[in-house]
Amino acid sequence: MTGAQALVRSLEDLGVKDVFGVPGGAILPVYHAIDEDTKFRFVLTRHEQAAGHAAEGYAVATGEVGVCIVTSGPGATNMITAIADANMDSIPLVVITGQVGVDSIGTDAFQEADIVGATYPVAKHSYLVTDAQDIPRVLTEAHYVAHSGRPGPVVVDLTKTAQNGEMLYSWPQRMILPGYNPVTQAHGRVLEDAAKLFQNSFRPVLYVGGGAVRSDAGEQIKALSELTGAPIVMTLPARGIVPDDDPAVLGMLGMHGTIAATGAVQRSDLLVAIGARFDDRVTGKLDAFAPGARVIHIDIDPAEIGKNRHADVPIVGDVKTVLKALLPKIEKQHAQFGKPNLTTWWQLLNGWKEQYPIRYEQPDDGSLAPQWVVQELSKQASDDTIWVSGVGQHQMWATQLIEFHKPHQWISSGGLGTMGFGLPAAIGASVGSQRYFDGRKPVWLIDGDGSFQMTSEELATAFLEGCPIKIALLNNSVYGMVRQWQTLFYDRHYSATILHEEEKTGLVGCPDFVKLAEAYGCVAMRATTEEEAIECIRKANEIDDRPVLIDFHVWKDAMVWPMVAAGDSNNNVTYMPGVKPLMNADAGAPTAAEVAESVEEAVATEEQN
């Protein structure tokens, strides 16, 4: 068979069920090999970057490897943003790009680009395939590398020479990966050392990141919290790994995290980083982050341990595997020395939870409060809903205010913060829900009008592919998050952040999102009052045969609170303007000295016992 036919056959033999992409000249032999007998479903997007984001949404929602096929040159370079996004958030992708023939490489041929060189810094690995006979082996290796160890995107750049060449197909393939041996189990005495730190801690915190989600370690994290009494704080991609109604969950920490979560880390004496990388949006000023804490760092990627924060106990391994082995070690410590008394610690944390819930200001112009819209969406949604967001203020309100019940329920662009991510990722999640969950998991996208317009052409994909996603568009006619920074740090100079001014154009919007969605075959509604919003959400939840868009007109001056300014200490977190709970000795938020005094009393009591 030809190399192109071998690629299609290899994907089938790897168990790939769905592929996203856009055709082009340098990849046409592969598309010629895709026909009605092909075992995987091909989803045609309208832009290559969208194909990548759709594959990301598919991968996060299902746990499978996302696969895309695009052409060379601009098709491949359009994919780089999605590749970088997947790399930052540890999402397994196999990205197949077309390439000019071997004899044309280096001649600046039409639509030639060195995609291997371009993607090396932002991909887990990149291959250039010049011989048809190598295709099954390379696809096997790429698929394995993408999902094993720390997941990530793998690029397979496929020359036309390899696509058109003839080869003898065989399966299975023997992988040749010298030096690639991801460590999954902890080695040495690190588990005993970690258990001893837990035993001597009276202010422990479990700081849970996206790596724990990739490892599917929700049950183990909940068990660790119940065993040790430690609270759970999460990064943006880890939301939902333990249900929000669990009393140990304090929410997200960091720049827009809850006071309880951020305060817990700042006052902790033991910080257990689980599949987290000490990102700057979490730590704020790094040398002021959790200043009194010893650190246990569990991560499958050894390069992450010690990169930003020294680890007193470094543990390299798969999160789920490590936690399973760690739990008995802690139980042994408890049996020998008793369980530490964390009563004083939880009094402090519960005080913060009660006094500083997520709050927001009411609009002064008669528009909807975007935070209220998000709360109402969550209130009316099924517990099985997959939530997807774009990037901006709406993303933060979604992670703050949605009630998450299950892992793999939240899909968002974290590390790269890619505007335009939301709509294609929601399409990928919907395809995954149809494939693996019989469509029982509805998909809601919460997006902003700025982020949405970067990939709005994918409404065509959603409609034609039968993806009944529901889109909540928080339309404030501005780039909301940038405007918030301009308000707080740039003297309210709103340079290049106003998207539309109705009083100048006389139009309801530019574009009119209701007309736009209807032009793509979608159901569309507009809500300007709370009564209209409630009814629109109810109707959207009843529609399951096509995409639905609701244009919510929301307040442009709404702010995301709490907030830590970039590069500032988390101790300076602002709850609402003028309120800094971690800097004040007000009720429920003792100073560091008072916390230390209370902990010393608890230690003395424990020693007497």
Tab-separated table of C-alpha atoms in Angstrom, residues 254-256 279-282 284-285 391-397 476 478-497 556-568:
chain	number	residue	atom	x	y	z
A	254	GLY	CA	-3.711	32.297	43.168
A	255	MET	CA	-4.347	35.475	41.217
A	256	HIS	CA	-8.149	35.101	41.187
A	279	ASP	CA	2.976	28.674	37.933
A	280	ASP	CA	3.345	32.444	38.396
A	281	ARG	CA	-0.446	32.936	38.311
A	282	VAL	CA	-0.571	30.654	41.378
A	284	GLY	CA	2.497	35.539	42.700
A	285	LYS	CA	5.849	36.805	44.006
A	391	VAL	CA	-10.051	33.077	27.994
A	392	GLY	CA	-10.703	36.253	29.933
A	393	GLN	CA	-12.896	37.471	32.764
A	394	HIS	CA	-15.610	34.948	31.887
A	395	GLN	CA	-13.055	32.158	32.349
A	396	MET	CA	-12.323	33.277	35.908
A	397	TRP	CA	-16.002	33.709	36.800
A	476	ASN	CA	-19.836	43.334	27.197
A	478	VAL	CA	-14.943	45.099	25.418
A	479	TYR	CA	-11.857	42.986	26.054
A	480	GLY	CA	-12.890	42.581	29.665
A	481	MET	CA	-9.751	41.278	31.384
A	482	VAL	CA	-7.465	43.737	29.605
A	483	ARG	CA	-9.921	46.507	30.478
A	484	GLN	CA	-9.827	45.438	34.135
A	485	TRP	CA	-6.037	45.839	34.168
A	486	GLN	CA	-6.359	49.193	32.407
A	487	THR	CA	-8.838	50.270	35.093
A	488	LEU	CA	-6.636	49.184	37.988
A	489	PHE	CA	-3.113	49.835	36.706
A	490	TYR	CA	-3.274	52.137	33.654
A	491	ASP	CA	-5.357	55.132	34.810
A	492	ARG	CA	-8.513	53.940	33.041
A	493	HIS	CA	-6.915	54.522	29.649
A	494	TYR	CA	-8.963	52.081	27.576
A	495	SER	CA	-6.596	51.805	24.641
A	496	ALA	CA	-7.729	49.300	21.970
A	497	THR	CA	-10.103	47.404	24.273
A	556	LYS	CA	-18.643	46.101	30.883
A	557	ASP	CA	-17.238	47.407	34.180
A	558	ALA	CA	-17.650	44.131	36.082
A	559	MET	CA	-14.466	43.036	37.854
A	560	VAL	CA	-13.009	39.677	38.813
A	561	TRP	CA	-12.419	39.584	42.571
A	562	PRO	CA	-10.420	38.450	44.534
A	563	MET	CA	-7.254	39.531	42.760
A	564	VAL	CA	-3.496	39.477	43.302
A	565	ALA	CA	-1.634	41.931	41.090
A	566	ALA	CA	0.907	40.283	38.794
A	567	GLY	CA	4.218	39.812	40.588
A	568	ASP	CA	2.819	40.836	43.980
